[in-house]
PDB file of C-alpha atoms in Angstrom:
ATOM      1  CA  MET A   1       0.649  15.043 -39.608  1.00 50.00           C
ATOM      2  CA  SER A   2      -2.223  13.890 -37.403  1.00 68.00           C
ATOM      3  CA  LYS A   3      -1.690  13.209 -33.724  1.00 85.00           C
ATOM      4  CA  GLN A   4      -1.045   9.623 -32.719  1.00 91.00           C
ATOM      5  CA  PRO A   5      -3.916   8.656 -30.382  1.00 96.00           C
ATOM      6  CA  PRO A   6      -2.744   8.844 -26.755  1.00 97.00           C
ATOM      7  CA  ARG A   7      -4.253   5.471 -25.910  1.00 97.00           C
ATOM      8  CA  GLU A   8      -2.276   3.863 -28.721  1.00 97.00           C
ATOM      9  CA  ILE A   9       0.910   5.463 -27.368  1.00 97.00           C
ATOM     10  CA  LEU A  10       0.307   4.304 -23.800  1.00 97.00           C
ATOM     11  CA  SER A  11      -0.819   0.818 -24.807  1.00 96.00           C
ATOM     12  CA  ALA A  12       2.503   0.129 -26.543  1.00 96.00           C
ATOM     13  CA  SER A  13       4.182  -0.608 -23.182  1.00 93.00           C
ATOM     14  CA  ALA A  14       2.974  -2.012 -19.876  1.00 96.00           C
ATOM     15  CA  VAL A  15       5.271   0.492 -18.197  1.00 98.00           C
ATOM     16  CA  VAL A  16       6.294   3.979 -19.300  1.00 98.00           C
ATOM     17  CA  PRO A  17       9.707   4.731 -17.771  1.00 98.00           C
ATOM     18  CA  VAL A  18       9.946   8.176 -16.188  1.00 97.00           C
ATOM     19  CA  MET A  19      13.417   9.275 -17.304  1.00 97.00           C
ATOM     20  CA  ALA A  20      15.216  12.180 -15.621  1.00 96.00           C
ATOM     21  CA  ILE A  21      18.385  12.402 -17.735  1.00 97.00           C
ATOM     22  CA  ASP A  22      21.299  14.204 -16.092  1.00 96.00           C
ATOM     23  CA  ASP A  23      24.069  13.261 -18.527  1.00 97.00           C
ATOM     24  CA  LEU A  24      23.204  13.828 -22.177  1.00 98.00           C
ATOM     25  CA  SER A  25      25.903  11.361 -23.284  1.00 97.00           C
ATOM     26  CA  THR A  26      23.867   8.480 -21.765  1.00 98.00           C
ATOM     27  CA  ALA A  27      20.517   9.400 -23.359  1.00 98.00           C
ATOM     28  CA  VAL A  28      20.768   7.436 -26.601  1.00 98.00           C
ATOM     29  CA  ASP A  29      22.284   4.244 -25.143  1.00 98.00           C
ATOM     30  CA  LEU A  30      19.759   4.264 -22.279  1.00 98.00           C
ATOM     31  CA  SER A  31      16.883   4.590 -24.736  1.00 98.00           C
ATOM     32  CA  HIS A  32      18.250   1.844 -26.982  1.00 98.00           C
ATOM     33  CA  ALA A  33      18.503  -0.462 -23.941  1.00 98.00           C
ATOM     34  CA  LEU A  34      14.878   0.195 -22.922  1.00 98.00           C
ATOM     35  CA  VAL A  35      13.600  -0.364 -26.464  1.00 98.00           C
ATOM     36  CA  GLU A  36      15.682  -3.553 -26.785  1.00 98.00           C
ATOM     37  CA  GLY A  37      14.090  -4.782 -23.569  1.00 98.00           C
ATOM     38  CA  GLY A  38      10.611  -4.280 -25.006  1.00 97.00           C
ATOM     39  CA  ILE A  39       9.723  -0.819 -23.652  1.00 98.00           C
ATOM     40  CA  PRO A  40       9.287   1.570 -26.618  1.00 97.00           C
ATOM     41  CA  THR A  41       7.268   4.377 -24.984  1.00 98.00           C
ATOM     42  CA  LEU A  42       9.649   6.729 -23.158  1.00 98.00           C
ATOM     43  CA  GLU A  43       8.832   9.744 -20.984  1.00 98.00           C
ATOM     44  CA  ILE A  44      11.822  12.105 -20.815  1.00 98.00           C
ATOM     45  CA  THR A  45      11.131  14.654 -18.099  1.00 98.00           C
ATOM     46  CA  LEU A  46      12.008  18.335 -18.162  1.00 98.00           C
ATOM     47  CA  ARG A  47      13.254  18.088 -14.574  1.00 97.00           C
ATOM     48  CA  THR A  48      16.884  18.309 -15.644  1.00 97.00           C
ATOM     49  CA  PRO A  49      18.761  21.016 -17.587  1.00 97.00           C
ATOM     50  CA  VAL A  50      19.353  18.669 -20.540  1.00 98.00           C
ATOM     51  CA  GLY A  51      15.806  17.264 -20.709  1.00 98.00           C
ATOM     52  CA  LEU A  52      14.759  19.133 -23.833  1.00 98.00           C
ATOM     53  CA  GLU A  53      18.009  18.374 -25.662  1.00 98.00           C
ATOM     54  CA  ALA A  54      17.681  14.698 -24.639  1.00 98.00           C
ATOM     55  CA  ILE A  55      14.243  14.563 -26.272  1.00 98.00           C
ATOM     56  CA  ARG A  56      15.669  16.055 -29.456  1.00 98.00           C
ATOM     57  CA  LEU A  57      18.583  13.604 -29.491  1.00 98.00           C
ATOM     58  CA  ILE A  58      16.547  10.470 -28.731  1.00 98.00           C
ATOM     59  CA  ALA A  59      13.871  11.391 -31.281  1.00 98.00           C
ATOM     60  CA  LYS A  60      16.615  11.623 -33.904  1.00 98.00           C
ATOM     61  CA  GLU A  61      18.831   8.696 -32.912  1.00 98.00           C
ATOM     62  CA  VAL A  62      16.398   6.020 -31.620  1.00 98.00           C
ATOM     63  CA  PRO A  63      13.843   5.500 -34.411  1.00 95.00           C
ATOM     64  CA  ASN A  64      12.006   2.640 -32.684  1.00 96.00           C
ATOM     65  CA  ALA A  65      11.287   4.707 -29.573  1.00 98.00           C
ATOM     66  CA  ILE A  66       7.984   6.513 -29.000  1.00 98.00           C
ATOM     67  CA  VAL A  67       9.516   9.634 -27.486  1.00 98.00           C
ATOM     68  CA  GLY A  68       7.487  11.763 -25.122  1.00 98.00           C
ATOM     69  CA  ALA A  69       8.091  14.584 -22.683  1.00 98.00           C
ATOM     70  CA  GLY A  70       7.255  14.661 -18.998  1.00 98.00           C
ATOM     71  CA  THR A  71       6.921  17.449 -16.428  1.00 98.00           C
ATOM     72  CA  VAL A  72       5.350  19.742 -19.023  1.00 98.00           C
ATOM     73  CA  THR A  73       3.657  22.434 -16.934  1.00 98.00           C
ATOM     74  CA  ASN A  74       2.792  25.301 -19.298  1.00 98.00           C
ATOM     75  CA  PRO A  75       1.905  26.045 -22.947  1.00 98.00           C
ATOM     76  CA  GLU A  76       5.435  27.259 -23.751  1.00 98.00           C
ATOM     77  CA  GLN A  77       6.961  23.944 -22.674  1.00 98.00           C
ATOM     78  CA  LEU A  78       4.320  22.037 -24.627  1.00 98.00           C
ATOM     79  CA  LYS A  79       5.314  23.890 -27.801  1.00 98.00           C
ATOM     80  CA  ALA A  80       9.038  23.429 -27.063  1.00 98.00           C
ATOM     81  CA  VAL A  81       8.800  19.642 -26.627  1.00 98.00           C
ATOM     82  CA  GLU A  82       6.731  19.307 -29.795  1.00 98.00           C
ATOM     83  CA  ASP A  83       9.378  21.277 -31.686  1.00 98.00           C
ATOM     84  CA  ALA A  84      12.068  19.019 -30.183  1.00 98.00           C
ATOM     85  CA  GLY A  85      10.439  15.901 -31.646  1.00 98.00           C
ATOM     86  CA  ALA A  86       8.293  14.560 -28.802  1.00 98.00           C
ATOM     87  CA  VAL A  87       5.155  12.749 -30.015  1.00 98.00           C
ATOM     88  CA  PHE A  88       3.305  13.117 -26.714  1.00 98.00           C
ATOM     89  CA  ALA A  89       3.507  15.243 -23.577  1.00 98.00           C
ATOM     90  CA  ILE A  90       2.685  14.373 -19.970  1.00 98.00           C
ATOM     91  CA  SER A  91       2.050  16.953 -17.265  1.00 98.00           C
ATOM     92  CA  PRO A  92       2.017  16.476 -13.480  1.00 97.00           C
ATOM     93  CA  GLY A  93      -1.194  18.525 -13.189  1.00 97.00           C
ATOM     94  CA  LEU A  94      -3.768  20.398 -15.219  1.00 97.00           C
ATOM     95  CA  HIS A  95      -4.922  24.009 -15.440  1.00 95.00           C
ATOM     96  CA  GLU A  96      -7.031  25.963 -17.910  1.00 96.00           C
ATOM     97  CA  SER A  97      -4.255  27.445 -20.071  1.00 97.00           C
ATOM     98  CA  LEU A  98      -2.453  24.107 -20.424  1.00 97.00           C
ATOM     99  CA  ALA A  99      -5.715  22.326 -21.293  1.00 96.00           C
ATOM    100  CA  LYS A 100      -6.425  24.897 -24.024  1.00 96.00           C
ATOM    101  CA  ALA A 101      -2.884  24.573 -25.364  1.00 97.00           C
ATOM    102  CA  GLY A 102      -3.302  20.792 -25.416  1.00 96.00           C
ATOM    103  CA  ARG A 103      -6.380  21.131 -27.583  1.00 92.00           C
ATOM    104  CA  ASN A 104      -4.423  23.191 -30.140  1.00 93.00           C
ATOM    105  CA  SER A 105      -1.184  21.210 -29.944  1.00 96.00           C
ATOM    106  CA  GLY A 106       0.100  18.953 -32.708  1.00 97.00           C
ATOM    107  CA  ILE A 107       0.841  16.226 -30.135  1.00 98.00           C
ATOM    108  CA  PRO A 108      -1.467  14.726 -27.492  1.00 98.00           C
ATOM    109  CA  LEU A 109      -1.311  16.079 -23.958  1.00 98.00           C
ATOM    110  CA  ILE A 110      -1.773  13.467 -21.220  1.00 98.00           C
ATOM    111  CA  PRO A 111      -2.330  15.566 -18.101  1.00 98.00           C
ATOM    112  CA  GLY A 112      -1.912  14.529 -14.500  1.00 98.00           C
ATOM    113  CA  VAL A 113      -5.024  14.540 -12.296  1.00 98.00           C
ATOM    114  CA  ALA A 114      -5.620  13.705  -8.654  1.00 98.00           C
ATOM    115  CA  THR A 115      -9.330  14.495  -8.145  1.00 97.00           C
ATOM    116  CA  PRO A 116     -12.708  14.020  -9.867  1.00 97.00           C
ATOM    117  CA  GLY A 117     -12.833  17.782 -10.445  1.00 97.00           C
ATOM    118  CA  GLU A 118      -9.613  17.633 -12.461  1.00 97.00           C
ATOM    119  CA  VAL A 119     -10.963  14.679 -14.458  1.00 98.00           C
ATOM    120  CA  GLN A 120     -13.975  16.807 -15.348  1.00 97.00           C
ATOM    121  CA  LEU A 121     -11.764  19.759 -16.346  1.00 96.00           C
ATOM    122  CA  ALA A 122      -9.873  17.430 -18.687  1.00 97.00           C
ATOM    123  CA  LEU A 123     -13.104  16.038 -20.157  1.00 97.00           C
ATOM    124  CA  GLU A 124     -14.383  19.564 -20.705  1.00 96.00           C
ATOM    125  CA  HIS A 125     -11.391  20.089 -23.000  1.00 96.00           C
ATOM    126  CA  GLY A 126     -11.838  16.792 -24.817  1.00 96.00           C
ATOM    127  CA  ILE A 127      -9.065  14.943 -22.959  1.00 97.00           C
ATOM    128  CA  ASP A 128     -10.058  11.460 -21.762  1.00 98.00           C
ATOM    129  CA  THR A 129      -6.637   9.797 -21.387  1.00 98.00           C
ATOM    130  CA  LEU A 130      -4.974  10.914 -18.155  1.00 98.00           C
ATOM    131  CA  LYS A 131      -2.161  10.298 -15.710  1.00 98.00           C
ATOM    132  CA  LEU A 132      -3.184   9.672 -12.084  1.00 98.00           C
ATOM    133  CA  PHE A 133      -0.491  11.453 -10.078  1.00 98.00           C
ATOM    134  CA  PRO A 134       0.905  10.977  -7.509  1.00 98.00           C
ATOM    135  CA  ALA A 135      -0.886   7.643  -7.678  1.00 98.00           C
ATOM    136  CA  GLU A 136      -0.017   5.997  -4.374  1.00 97.00           C
ATOM    137  CA  VAL A 137      -0.421   9.242  -2.427  1.00 97.00           C
ATOM    138  CA  VAL A 138      -3.914  10.014  -3.782  1.00 97.00           C
ATOM    139  CA  GLY A 139      -5.383   6.569  -3.235  1.00 97.00           C
ATOM    140  CA  GLY A 140      -3.826   4.394  -5.929  1.00 98.00           C
ATOM    141  CA  LYS A 141      -5.933   1.407  -6.914  1.00 98.00           C
ATOM    142  CA  ALA A 142      -8.816   2.409  -4.615  1.00 98.00           C
ATOM    143  CA  MET A 143      -9.002   5.834  -6.294  1.00 98.00           C
ATOM    144  CA  LEU A 144      -8.977   4.297  -9.766  1.00 98.00           C
ATOM    145  CA  LYS A 145     -11.766   1.883  -8.815  1.00 98.00           C
ATOM    146  CA  ALA A 146     -13.801   4.782  -7.438  1.00 98.00           C
ATOM    147  CA  LEU A 147     -13.254   6.893 -10.572  1.00 98.00           C
ATOM    148  CA  TYR A 148     -14.310   4.021 -12.834  1.00 98.00           C
ATOM    149  CA  GLY A 149     -17.929   4.329 -11.681  1.00 97.00           C
ATOM    150  CA  PRO A 150     -18.676   7.866 -12.902  1.00 98.00           C
ATOM    151  CA  TYR A 151     -15.919   7.980 -15.541  1.00 98.00           C
ATOM    152  CA  ALA A 152     -15.972   4.519 -17.124  1.00 98.00           C
ATOM    153  CA  ASP A 153     -14.741   5.850 -20.479  1.00 98.00           C
ATOM    154  CA  VAL A 154     -11.641   7.561 -19.047  1.00 98.00           C
ATOM    155  CA  ARG A 155      -8.299   5.728 -19.153  1.00 98.00           C
ATOM    156  CA  PHE A 156      -5.284   6.284 -16.923  1.00 98.00           C
ATOM    157  CA  CYS A 157      -1.534   5.866 -16.638  1.00 98.00           C
ATOM    158  CA  PRO A 158      -1.065   5.892 -12.839  1.00 98.00           C
ATOM    159  CA  THR A 159       2.384   7.157 -11.862  1.00 98.00           C
ATOM    160  CA  GLY A 160       4.077   7.798  -8.534  1.00 97.00           C
ATOM    161  CA  GLY A 161       5.190   5.191  -6.001  1.00 97.00           C
ATOM    162  CA  ILE A 162       4.501   2.184  -8.248  1.00 97.00           C
ATOM    163  CA  SER A 163       6.996  -0.692  -8.398  1.00 97.00           C
ATOM    164  CA  LEU A 164       7.491  -3.907 -10.363  1.00 96.00           C
ATOM    165  CA  ALA A 165       5.730  -5.730  -7.502  1.00 96.00           C
ATOM    166  CA  THR A 166       2.642  -3.497  -7.394  1.00 97.00           C
ATOM    167  CA  ALA A 167       2.311  -2.778 -11.133  1.00 97.00           C
ATOM    168  CA  PRO A 168       0.318  -5.960 -11.975  1.00 97.00           C
ATOM    169  CA  GLU A 169      -2.481  -4.974  -9.577  1.00 96.00           C
ATOM    170  CA  TYR A 170      -2.810  -1.630 -11.369  1.00 97.00           C
ATOM    171  CA  LEU A 171      -2.615  -3.177 -14.845  1.00 97.00           C
ATOM    172  CA  ALA A 172      -5.485  -5.542 -13.957  1.00 96.00           C
ATOM    173  CA  LEU A 173      -7.878  -2.591 -13.540  1.00 97.00           C
ATOM    174  CA  PRO A 174     -10.203  -1.923 -16.514  1.00 97.00           C
ATOM    175  CA  ASN A 175      -9.393   1.807 -16.689  1.00 98.00           C
ATOM    176  CA  VAL A 176      -5.578   1.437 -16.633  1.00 98.00           C
ATOM    177  CA  LEU A 177      -3.613   1.362 -19.905  1.00 98.00           C
ATOM    178  CA  CYS A 178      -0.124   1.245 -18.384  1.00 98.00           C
ATOM    179  CA  VAL A 179       1.779   2.511 -15.367  1.00 98.00           C
ATOM    180  CA  GLY A 180       4.574   5.032 -15.081  1.00 98.00           C
ATOM    181  CA  GLY A 181       7.681   4.112 -13.154  1.00 95.00           C
ATOM    182  CA  SER A 182      11.206   5.273 -12.448  1.00 95.00           C
ATOM    183  CA  TRP A 183      12.500   1.865 -11.298  1.00 97.00           C
ATOM    184  CA  LEU A 184      13.515   0.960 -14.873  1.00 97.00           C
ATOM    185  CA  THR A 185      16.220   3.637 -14.903  1.00 97.00           C
ATOM    186  CA  PRO A 186      18.235   3.394 -11.661  1.00 96.00           C
ATOM    187  CA  LYS A 187      20.773   6.218 -11.419  1.00 95.00           C
ATOM    188  CA  GLU A 188      23.652   3.907 -10.466  1.00 96.00           C
ATOM    189  CA  ALA A 189      23.167   1.693 -13.524  1.00 97.00           C
ATOM    190  CA  ILE A 190      23.020   4.723 -15.824  1.00 97.00           C
ATOM    191  CA  LYS A 191      26.084   6.291 -14.207  1.00 95.00           C
ATOM    192  CA  ASN A 192      28.011   3.031 -14.710  1.00 97.00           C
ATOM    193  CA  LYS A 193      26.567   2.607 -18.237  1.00 97.00           C
ATOM    194  CA  ASP A 194      25.330  -0.811 -17.159  1.00 98.00           C
ATOM    195  CA  TRP A 195      22.974  -1.262 -20.101  1.00 98.00           C
ATOM    196  CA  ASP A 196      22.553  -5.004 -19.449  1.00 98.00           C
ATOM    197  CA  THR A 197      20.803  -4.177 -16.174  1.00 98.00           C
ATOM    198  CA  ILE A 198      18.528  -1.678 -17.948  1.00 98.00           C
ATOM    199  CA  ILE A 199      17.660  -4.281 -20.613  1.00 98.00           C
ATOM    200  CA  ARG A 200      16.856  -6.834 -17.880  1.00 98.00           C
ATOM    201  CA  LEU A 201      14.620  -4.377 -15.995  1.00 98.00           C
ATOM    202  CA  ALA A 202      12.881  -3.450 -19.250  1.00 98.00           C
ATOM    203  CA  ARG A 203      12.251  -7.113 -20.077  1.00 97.00           C
ATOM    204  CA  GLU A 204      10.735  -7.707 -16.627  1.00 97.00           C
ATOM    205  CA  ALA A 205       8.466  -4.697 -17.128  1.00 97.00           C
ATOM    206  CA  ALA A 206       7.523  -5.663 -20.695  1.00 96.00           C
ATOM    207  CA  ALA A 207       6.477  -9.104 -19.434  1.00 96.00           C
ATOM    208  CA  LEU A 208       3.769  -7.432 -17.331  1.00 95.00           C
ATOM    209  CA  LYS A 209       1.805  -6.524 -20.467  1.00 81.00           C
ATOM    210  CA  PRO A 210      -1.381  -8.599 -20.520  1.00 71.00           C
ATOM    211  CA  LYS A 211      -1.564 -11.040 -23.419  1.00 58.00           C
ATOM    212  CA  ALA A 212      -4.004  -9.848 -26.097  1.00 52.00           C
TER     213      ALA A 212
END
């Protein structure tokens, strides 16, 4: 099976929710709520002990979701998330061994970068769809505008410190496909299984997608 193009994956949603799942029993209902609200592309991070199992479960039980993995930091994790059913992987940073593994992987790797040097490392390995991380800390919109000059063909999913209020300014930039955000999955709502709140937050985020 050929890889789904990373830009197609990221363009499916205005916002990619960064999901740190602590309780496996909430994973499927949470994902259904996000998809119902119009957010199909999901990044399930490996920050929690059940992250990998959550990817496996969501990939199996939520057919309309585009399930991806986040916080992938080495080639072994990249292989593990692919085996679990993820169709894309996002890393917080990039190094040589991960870049090489991404080239040979059956799913696209969308690595995190924070500098022009890291953009060039990614390009050297044929990767031109990236995550700017941590976006607000490394210059946010100003950094993306600066990178557009020398790297006009590169596209980004800025993540880190972005909110519903600031997302539109990022989405208006020509080199931004979507933004990553954790505000769609507040811990209290998940703990209380308040799926109506999650659906509402997803709908607000989905409405940010520019009209084609």
